[in-house]
CSV table of C-alpha atoms and ligand atoms in Angstrom, one decimal:
chain,number,residue,atom,x,y,z
A,1,UNK,CA,22.0,66.2,-22.0
A,2,UNK,CA,24.7,66.7,-24.2
A,3,UNK,CA,25.1,70.1,-24.4
A,4,UNK,CA,28.4,71.0,-24.6
A,5,UNK,CA,28.3,75.0,-26.3
A,6,UNK,CA,26.0,77.3,-25.8
A,7,UNK,CA,24.3,75.7,-30.0
A,8,UNK,CA,23.3,73.5,-28.4
A,9,UNK,CA,21.0,75.0,-26.5
A,10,UNK,CA,18.3,75.1,-28.3
A,11,UNK,CA,16.0,76.5,-25.3
A,12,UNK,CA,12.9,74.7,-26.6
A,13,UNK,CA,10.8,75.0,-23.7
A,14,UNK,CA,9.5,71.6,-24.5
A,15,UNK,CA,10.9,69.9,-21.8
A,16,UNK,CA,8.6,72.7,-19.6
A,17,UNK,CA,11.2,75.0,-18.7
A,18,UNK,CA,12.2,78.0,-20.4
A,19,UNK,CA,16.2,77.3,-20.7
A,20,UNK,CA,18.5,74.3,-21.0
A,21,UNK,CA,20.3,75.7,-18.2
A,22,UNK,CA,17.4,75.8,-15.8
A,23,UNK,CA,16.4,72.8,-16.7
A,24,UNK,CA,19.7,71.2,-16.0
A,25,UNK,CA,19.7,72.6,-12.7
A,26,UNK,CA,16.7,71.3,-12.2
A,27,UNK,CA,17.6,68.0,-12.7
A,28,UNK,CA,20.5,69.2,-10.9
A,29,UNK,CA,18.3,69.3,-7.4
A,30,UNK,CA,17.0,65.9,-8.9
A,31,UNK,CA,13.2,67.3,-9.5
A,32,UNK,CA,14.1,66.7,-13.4
A,33,UNK,CA,14.7,64.2,-15.3
A,34,UNK,CA,17.1,64.8,-18.2
A,35,UNK,CA,14.6,62.1,-20.9
A,36,UNK,CA,12.5,65.4,-20.5
A,37,UNK,CA,14.5,66.8,-22.9
A,38,UNK,CA,12.9,65.9,-26.4
A,39,UNK,CA,16.6,66.6,-28.6
A,40,UNK,CA,18.5,64.2,-26.3
A,41,UNK,CA,16.4,61.6,-26.0
A,42,UNK,CA,15.4,61.9,-29.8
A,43,UNK,CA,19.6,61.3,-29.9
A,44,UNK,CA,19.5,58.7,-27.4
A,45,UNK,CA,16.7,56.5,-29.6
A,46,UNK,CA,19.2,56.9,-33.1
A,47,UNK,CA,22.1,55.8,-31.1
A,48,UNK,CA,19.7,52.5,-30.3
A,49,UNK,CA,18.3,52.0,-33.0
A,50,UNK,CA,22.2,51.9,-34.7
A,51,UNK,CA,22.8,49.3,-31.6
A,52,UNK,CA,20.1,47.0,-33.1
A,53,UNK,CA,21.2,47.0,-36.5
A,54,UNK,CA,24.4,45.8,-35.5
A,55,UNK,CA,23.0,43.0,-33.1
A,56,UNK,CA,20.3,41.9,-35.7
A,57,UNK,CA,23.6,41.8,-37.8
A,58,UNK,CA,25.7,39.7,-35.8
A,59,UNK,CA,22.8,38.0,-34.8
A,60,UNK,CA,22.6,37.0,-38.3
A,61,UNK,CA,26.2,36.0,-38.8
A,62,UNK,CA,25.7,33.7,-36.2
A,63,UNK,CA,23.1,31.9,-37.6
A,64,UNK,CA,24.2,31.4,-41.2
A,65,UNK,CA,27.2,29.1,-39.2
A,66,UNK,CA,25.1,27.6,-37.5
A,67,UNK,CA,22.8,27.1,-40.2
A,68,UNK,CA,26.4,26.3,-41.7
A,69,UNK,CA,27.6,23.7,-38.4
A,70,UNK,CA,24.5,22.4,-37.8
A,71,UNK,CA,24.6,21.0,-41.8
A,72,UNK,CA,28.3,19.3,-41.7
A,73,UNK,CA,26.9,18.0,-38.6
A,74,UNK,CA,23.7,16.4,-40.3
A,75,UNK,CA,26.5,15.3,-43.3
A,76,UNK,CA,28.7,13.7,-41.0
A,77,UNK,CA,26.0,11.9,-38.8
A,78,UNK,CA,24.9,10.1,-42.0
A,79,UNK,CA,28.3,9.7,-43.8
A,80,UNK,CA,30.1,8.0,-40.3
A,81,UNK,CA,26.5,5.4,-40.8
A,82,UNK,CA,27.3,4.2,-44.5
A,83,UNK,CA,31.2,4.4,-43.5
A,84,UNK,CA,30.4,2.0,-41.2
A,85,UNK,CA,28.2,-0.1,-43.1
A,86,UNK,CA,30.1,-0.5,-46.6
A,87,UNK,CA,33.3,-0.6,-44.5
A,88,UNK,CA,32.4,-4.4,-43.3
A,89,UNK,CA,31.8,-5.9,-46.7
A,90,UNK,CA,33.7,-3.9,-48.3
A,91,UNK,CA,37.3,-6.0,-46.7
A,92,UNK,CA,35.3,-9.1,-47.5
A,93,UNK,CA,35.2,-8.4,-51.1
A,94,UNK,CA,38.8,-7.1,-50.6
A,95,UNK,CA,40.3,-9.9,-49.4
A,96,UNK,CA,38.2,-12.3,-51.6
A,97,UNK,CA,40.1,-10.9,-54.5
A,98,UNK,CA,43.4,-10.9,-53.0
A,99,UNK,CA,43.3,-14.3,-52.3
A,100,UNK,CA,41.8,-15.2,-55.7
A,101,UNK,CA,44.8,-12.8,-56.9
A,102,UNK,CA,47.1,-15.0,-55.2
A,103,UNK,CA,45.7,-18.4,-56.6
A,104,UNK,CA,45.9,-17.4,-59.9
A,105,UNK,CA,48.5,-17.6,-62.3
A,106,UNK,CA,49.9,-13.5,-62.6
A,107,UNK,CA,50.0,-14.1,-66.3
A,108,UNK,CA,46.1,-15.0,-66.4
A,109,UNK,CA,43.9,-12.9,-68.8
A,110,UNK,CA,41.9,-12.5,-65.7
A,111,UNK,CA,44.7,-11.4,-63.3
A,112,UNK,CA,44.5,-7.4,-64.6
A,113,UNK,CA,40.8,-8.0,-64.0
A,114,UNK,CA,41.7,-9.2,-60.8
A,115,UNK,CA,44.2,-6.4,-59.9
A,116,UNK,CA,41.5,-3.6,-60.7
A,117,UNK,CA,39.2,-5.1,-58.8
A,118,UNK,CA,41.8,-4.9,-55.8
A,119,UNK,CA,43.1,-1.6,-56.5
A,120,UNK,CA,39.2,0.1,-56.5
A,121,UNK,CA,38.4,-1.2,-54.0
A,122,UNK,CA,41.4,0.2,-52.2
A,123,UNK,CA,40.0,2.8,-53.4
A,124,UNK,CA,36.4,2.5,-52.0
A,125,UNK,CA,38.9,2.0,-48.4
A,126,UNK,CA,40.4,5.1,-48.9
A,127,UNK,CA,36.8,7.1,-49.3
A,128,UNK,CA,35.3,5.2,-46.3
A,129,UNK,CA,38.7,5.9,-44.4
A,130,UNK,CA,38.0,9.4,-45.3
A,131,UNK,CA,34.4,9.6,-44.1
A,132,UNK,CA,35.6,8.0,-41.3
A,133,UNK,CA,38.1,11.1,-40.4
A,134,UNK,CA,35.3,13.3,-41.2
A,135,UNK,CA,32.7,11.7,-39.1
A,136,UNK,CA,35.0,10.7,-36.4
A,137,UNK,CA,33.5,12.2,-32.7
A,138,UNK,CA,36.5,11.1,-31.2
A,139,UNK,CA,37.8,13.2,-28.2
A,140,UNK,CA,41.1,15.6,-29.2
A,141,UNK,CA,43.4,14.6,-26.7
A,142,UNK,CA,45.1,17.5,-25.8
A,143,UNK,CA,48.7,17.5,-25.1
A,144,UNK,CA,51.8,20.3,-25.2
A,145,UNK,CA,52.9,20.9,-28.9
A,146,UNK,CA,56.1,22.8,-30.1
A,147,UNK,CA,53.7,23.8,-33.7
A,148,UNK,CA,56.0,25.9,-35.3
A,149,UNK,CA,58.1,22.3,-35.2
A,150,UNK,CA,55.2,20.6,-35.7
A,151,UNK,CA,54.8,22.2,-39.1
A,152,UNK,CA,58.6,21.9,-40.1
A,153,UNK,CA,58.2,17.4,-39.0
A,154,UNK,CA,54.4,18.0,-41.3
A,155,UNK,CA,57.0,19.2,-43.9
A,156,UNK,CA,59.3,17.1,-43.8
A,157,UNK,CA,57.8,13.8,-44.2
A,158,UNK,CA,55.6,15.4,-47.4
A,159,UNK,CA,56.6,14.9,-50.5
A,160,UNK,CA,57.3,18.5,-52.4
A,161,UNK,CA,57.8,19.2,-55.6
A,162,UNK,CA,60.8,20.2,-56.3
A,163,UNK,CA,59.8,23.8,-58.2
A,164,UNK,CA,57.9,24.2,-55.1
A,165,UNK,CA,59.1,27.3,-52.4
A,166,UNK,CA,58.7,26.2,-49.0
A,167,UNK,CA,59.3,28.6,-46.5
A,168,UNK,CA,58.2,28.3,-42.6
A,169,UNK,CA,58.3,31.3,-41.0
A,170,UNK,CA,56.9,32.4,-36.9
A,171,UNK,CA,56.4,35.3,-34.9
A,172,UNK,CA,55.3,33.3,-31.7
A,173,UNK,CA,56.8,34.1,-29.0
A,174,UNK,CA,55.5,30.9,-27.5
A,175,UNK,CA,55.2,28.3,-30.2
A,176,UNK,CA,53.7,25.5,-27.5
A,177,UNK,CA,49.5,25.2,-27.6
A,178,UNK,CA,48.1,22.2,-26.1
A,179,UNK,CA,46.7,20.6,-29.0
A,180,UNK,CA,46.2,17.0,-30.3
A,181,UNK,CA,49.4,16.9,-32.8
A,182,UNK,CA,48.3,13.5,-34.3
A,183,UNK,CA,45.8,15.9,-36.1
A,184,UNK,CA,47.0,18.8,-36.5
A,185,UNK,CA,48.9,16.7,-38.9
A,186,UNK,CA,46.3,16.2,-40.6
A,187,UNK,CA,45.1,19.3,-40.8
A,188,UNK,CA,48.2,20.7,-42.3
A,189,UNK,CA,48.7,17.7,-44.2
A,190,UNK,CA,46.0,18.3,-46.0
A,191,UNK,CA,46.1,22.1,-46.0
A,192,UNK,CA,49.6,21.3,-47.9
A,193,UNK,CA,48.8,18.4,-50.2
A,194,UNK,CA,46.0,21.1,-51.3
A,195,UNK,CA,48.6,24.4,-52.0
A,196,UNK,CA,50.1,21.7,-53.5
A,197,UNK,CA,48.0,20.9,-56.5
A,198,UNK,CA,47.2,24.9,-56.8
A,199,UNK,CA,50.7,24.3,-58.1
A,200,UNK,CA,50.6,22.5,-60.8
A,201,UNK,CA,53.5,24.8,-62.5
A,202,UNK,CA,55.2,25.3,-59.2
A,203,UNK,CA,56.0,28.8,-56.8
A,204,UNK,CA,56.0,29.4,-53.2
A,205,UNK,CA,54.0,27.4,-50.0
A,206,UNK,CA,54.7,29.4,-47.3
A,207,UNK,CA,53.8,28.3,-43.1
A,208,UNK,CA,53.4,31.6,-41.1
A,209,UNK,CA,52.6,31.3,-37.4
A,210,UNK,CA,52.1,33.7,-34.9
A,211,UNK,CA,50.2,33.6,-31.6
A,212,UNK,CA,48.8,35.6,-28.5
A,213,UNK,CA,48.9,34.9,-25.0
A,214,UNK,CA,45.4,33.4,-25.5
A,215,UNK,CA,45.3,31.8,-29.1
A,216,UNK,CA,47.8,30.1,-31.6
A,217,UNK,CA,47.6,30.9,-35.5
A,218,UNK,CA,49.0,29.5,-38.5
A,219,UNK,CA,48.1,30.7,-42.3
A,220,UNK,CA,49.5,28.4,-45.1
A,221,UNK,CA,49.5,30.2,-48.4
A,222,UNK,CA,50.2,28.9,-51.5
A,223,UNK,CA,50.5,31.4,-55.2
A,224,UNK,CA,48.9,28.8,-57.0
A,225,UNK,CA,45.3,29.2,-59.3
A,226,UNK,CA,42.9,30.7,-56.5
A,227,UNK,CA,39.4,29.5,-55.6
A,228,UNK,CA,37.0,31.7,-57.3
A,229,UNK,CA,34.2,32.7,-55.4
A,230,UNK,CA,31.1,30.4,-56.3
A,231,UNK,CA,33.1,28.5,-54.9
A,232,UNK,CA,33.8,29.6,-51.0
A,233,UNK,CA,30.8,28.6,-50.2
A,234,UNK,CA,31.4,25.4,-50.9
A,235,UNK,CA,34.6,24.7,-49.3
A,236,UNK,CA,34.0,22.5,-46.9
A,237,UNK,CA,31.7,20.3,-48.1
A,238,UNK,CA,32.5,16.8,-47.8
A,239,UNK,CA,33.2,16.0,-51.4
A,240,UNK,CA,33.3,19.3,-52.5
A,241,UNK,CA,36.4,18.5,-55.5
A,242,UNK,CA,37.1,20.1,-58.0
A,243,UNK,CA,39.9,17.8,-59.1
A,244,UNK,CA,39.2,14.8,-61.8
A,245,UNK,CA,37.6,11.7,-60.6
A,246,UNK,CA,41.0,9.0,-58.8
A,247,UNK,CA,42.6,12.8,-58.0
A,248,UNK,CA,40.3,14.0,-55.5
A,249,UNK,CA,37.6,12.6,-53.3
A,250,UNK,CA,36.5,16.3,-51.0
A,251,UNK,CA,36.9,15.3,-48.7
A,252,UNK,CA,40.5,16.8,-46.4
A,253,UNK,CA,38.6,20.1,-46.5
A,254,UNK,CA,36.1,18.6,-44.3
A,255,UNK,CA,38.7,16.8,-41.8
A,256,UNK,CA,39.9,20.0,-41.7
A,257,UNK,CA,37.1,21.7,-40.5
A,258,UNK,CA,36.3,19.2,-38.1
A,259,UNK,CA,39.2,18.7,-36.8
A,260,UNK,CA,39.7,23.3,-36.1
A,261,UNK,CA,35.8,22.7,-34.9
A,262,UNK,CA,36.6,19.9,-32.1
A,263,UNK,CA,39.3,22.4,-31.0
A,264,UNK,CA,37.6,25.3,-31.0
A,265,UNK,CA,39.2,27.2,-33.0
A,266,UNK,CA,37.9,28.7,-36.8
A,267,UNK,CA,39.8,28.9,-40.1
A,268,UNK,CA,38.7,30.8,-42.9
A,269,UNK,CA,40.2,31.5,-46.5
A,270,UNK,CA,41.4,34.6,-48.5
A,271,UNK,CA,41.6,33.3,-52.2
A,272,UNK,CA,42.1,36.2,-55.4
A,273,UNK,CA,41.0,33.7,-58.6
A,274,UNK,CA,41.5,36.5,-60.6
A,275,UNK,CA,44.4,37.3,-62.8
A,276,UNK,CA,43.3,40.6,-63.6
A,277,UNK,CA,43.0,41.8,-59.6
A,278,UNK,CA,46.2,40.8,-59.1
A,279,UNK,CA,48.7,37.5,-58.4
A,280,UNK,CA,46.4,34.7,-57.8
A,281,UNK,CA,46.6,33.1,-54.4
A,282,UNK,CA,45.3,31.2,-51.5
A,283,UNK,CA,45.7,32.0,-47.7
A,284,UNK,CA,44.3,29.3,-45.3
A,285,UNK,CA,44.2,30.5,-41.8
A,286,UNK,CA,43.5,28.9,-38.2
A,287,UNK,CA,43.5,29.7,-35.2
A,288,UNK,CA,42.9,27.8,-32.2
A,289,UNK,CA,42.3,28.3,-28.4
A,290,UNK,CA,46.4,27.9,-26.9
A,291,UNK,CA,44.5,25.9,-23.8
A,292,UNK,CA,40.8,23.9,-23.5
A,293,UNK,CA,38.2,26.4,-23.4
B,1,ADP,P1,40.2,17.5,-53.2
B,1,ADP,O1,41.7,18.2,-52.5
B,1,ADP,O2,39.8,16.1,-52.4
B,1,ADP,O3,39.4,18.1,-53.8
B,1,ADP,P2,39.4,19.3,-50.1
B,1,ADP,O4,38.5,19.1,-49.4
B,1,ADP,O5,40.8,19.1,-49.7
B,1,ADP,O6,39.4,18.0,-51.5
B,1,ADP,O7,39.0,21.1,-51.2
B,1,ADP,C1,38.4,20.8,-52.2
B,1,ADP,C2,38.6,21.6,-52.7
B,1,ADP,O8,38.7,23.4,-52.4
B,1,ADP,C3,39.4,21.2,-54.1
B,1,ADP,O9,38.9,20.6,-54.8
B,1,ADP,C4,39.7,22.6,-54.8
B,1,ADP,O10,38.9,23.6,-55.8
B,1,ADP,C5,39.6,23.8,-53.3
B,1,ADP,N1,40.6,24.0,-53.0
B,1,ADP,C6,41.4,23.9,-51.5
B,1,ADP,N2,42.6,24.1,-50.9
B,1,ADP,C7,42.7,24.8,-52.5
B,1,ADP,C8,44.1,25.9,-53.0
B,1,ADP,N3,45.1,25.8,-52.0
B,1,ADP,N4,43.9,26.5,-53.8
B,1,ADP,C9,43.4,26.3,-55.1
B,1,ADP,N5,42.0,25.1,-54.5
B,1,ADP,C10,41.6,24.8,-52.9
B,2,MG,MG1,42.5,18.2,-50.6
């Protein structure tokens, strides 16, 4: 009955026994219940209430996460629908404009206009393919992949500014994970190019890899401008971008989120955008199960 010291023994008599000890003896003999002790029941109730509060809180946050992923999923369906519809006419437009461009004299006044049409149509194509990527219901093709090698290879294929210092750090006990390598390259490419764009005046970009027997984690850190608190909730929404028109499509993180979720992983972000609170920086953390669950 949670009575360990003599002071705990209130001997209040509420249980019907003269003393706590008598009650305890009766419980031991099997002729009384410990729940007959009022202080004990109250204590038990208060821990139950605490447990209930905890599970309520975790339910709330699960619900929030569900609503979020539901929103992204329905956006994905819509996006896929639009993308498919627009893709064909866009292809025809591009084809015809290219044919016209070849047919007319390159010095003709119309040539520049036609080039503009081709450029802009190409831009649309890029947006559409990003959308299809985001909405892609394609399956994850898992293959044993060396995550450290994948990180190094991805960086090697990317044009990195000279004033940015790049580093890959690994504390992985086992670098091999069963992931879709192509999709992981896409995730890293998106995170690294965002990191770069956040450091127009240079800085440091670090990819840290770590693992447990069941999970692999990579963190992409940059010493860039950081992400203001008010943007944190919108980062993974398709088309959310703070970049100039023509620079960003706002699809990178939406696609990244989709890929990580398809791997049954987690993606989180920590950032400081306030120089007053310390150096500004951003870290994206991706955790993936090492094997298919
Ligand atoms: P895009 O890069 O086309 O804008 P993303 O989905 O990749 O789209 O990113 C969305 C937005 O998230 C960016 O416009 C930017 O405001 C913010 N963001 C993403 N990564 C970083 C980062 N490393 N540092 C600062 N801001 C970032
Ligand atoms: Mg981006």
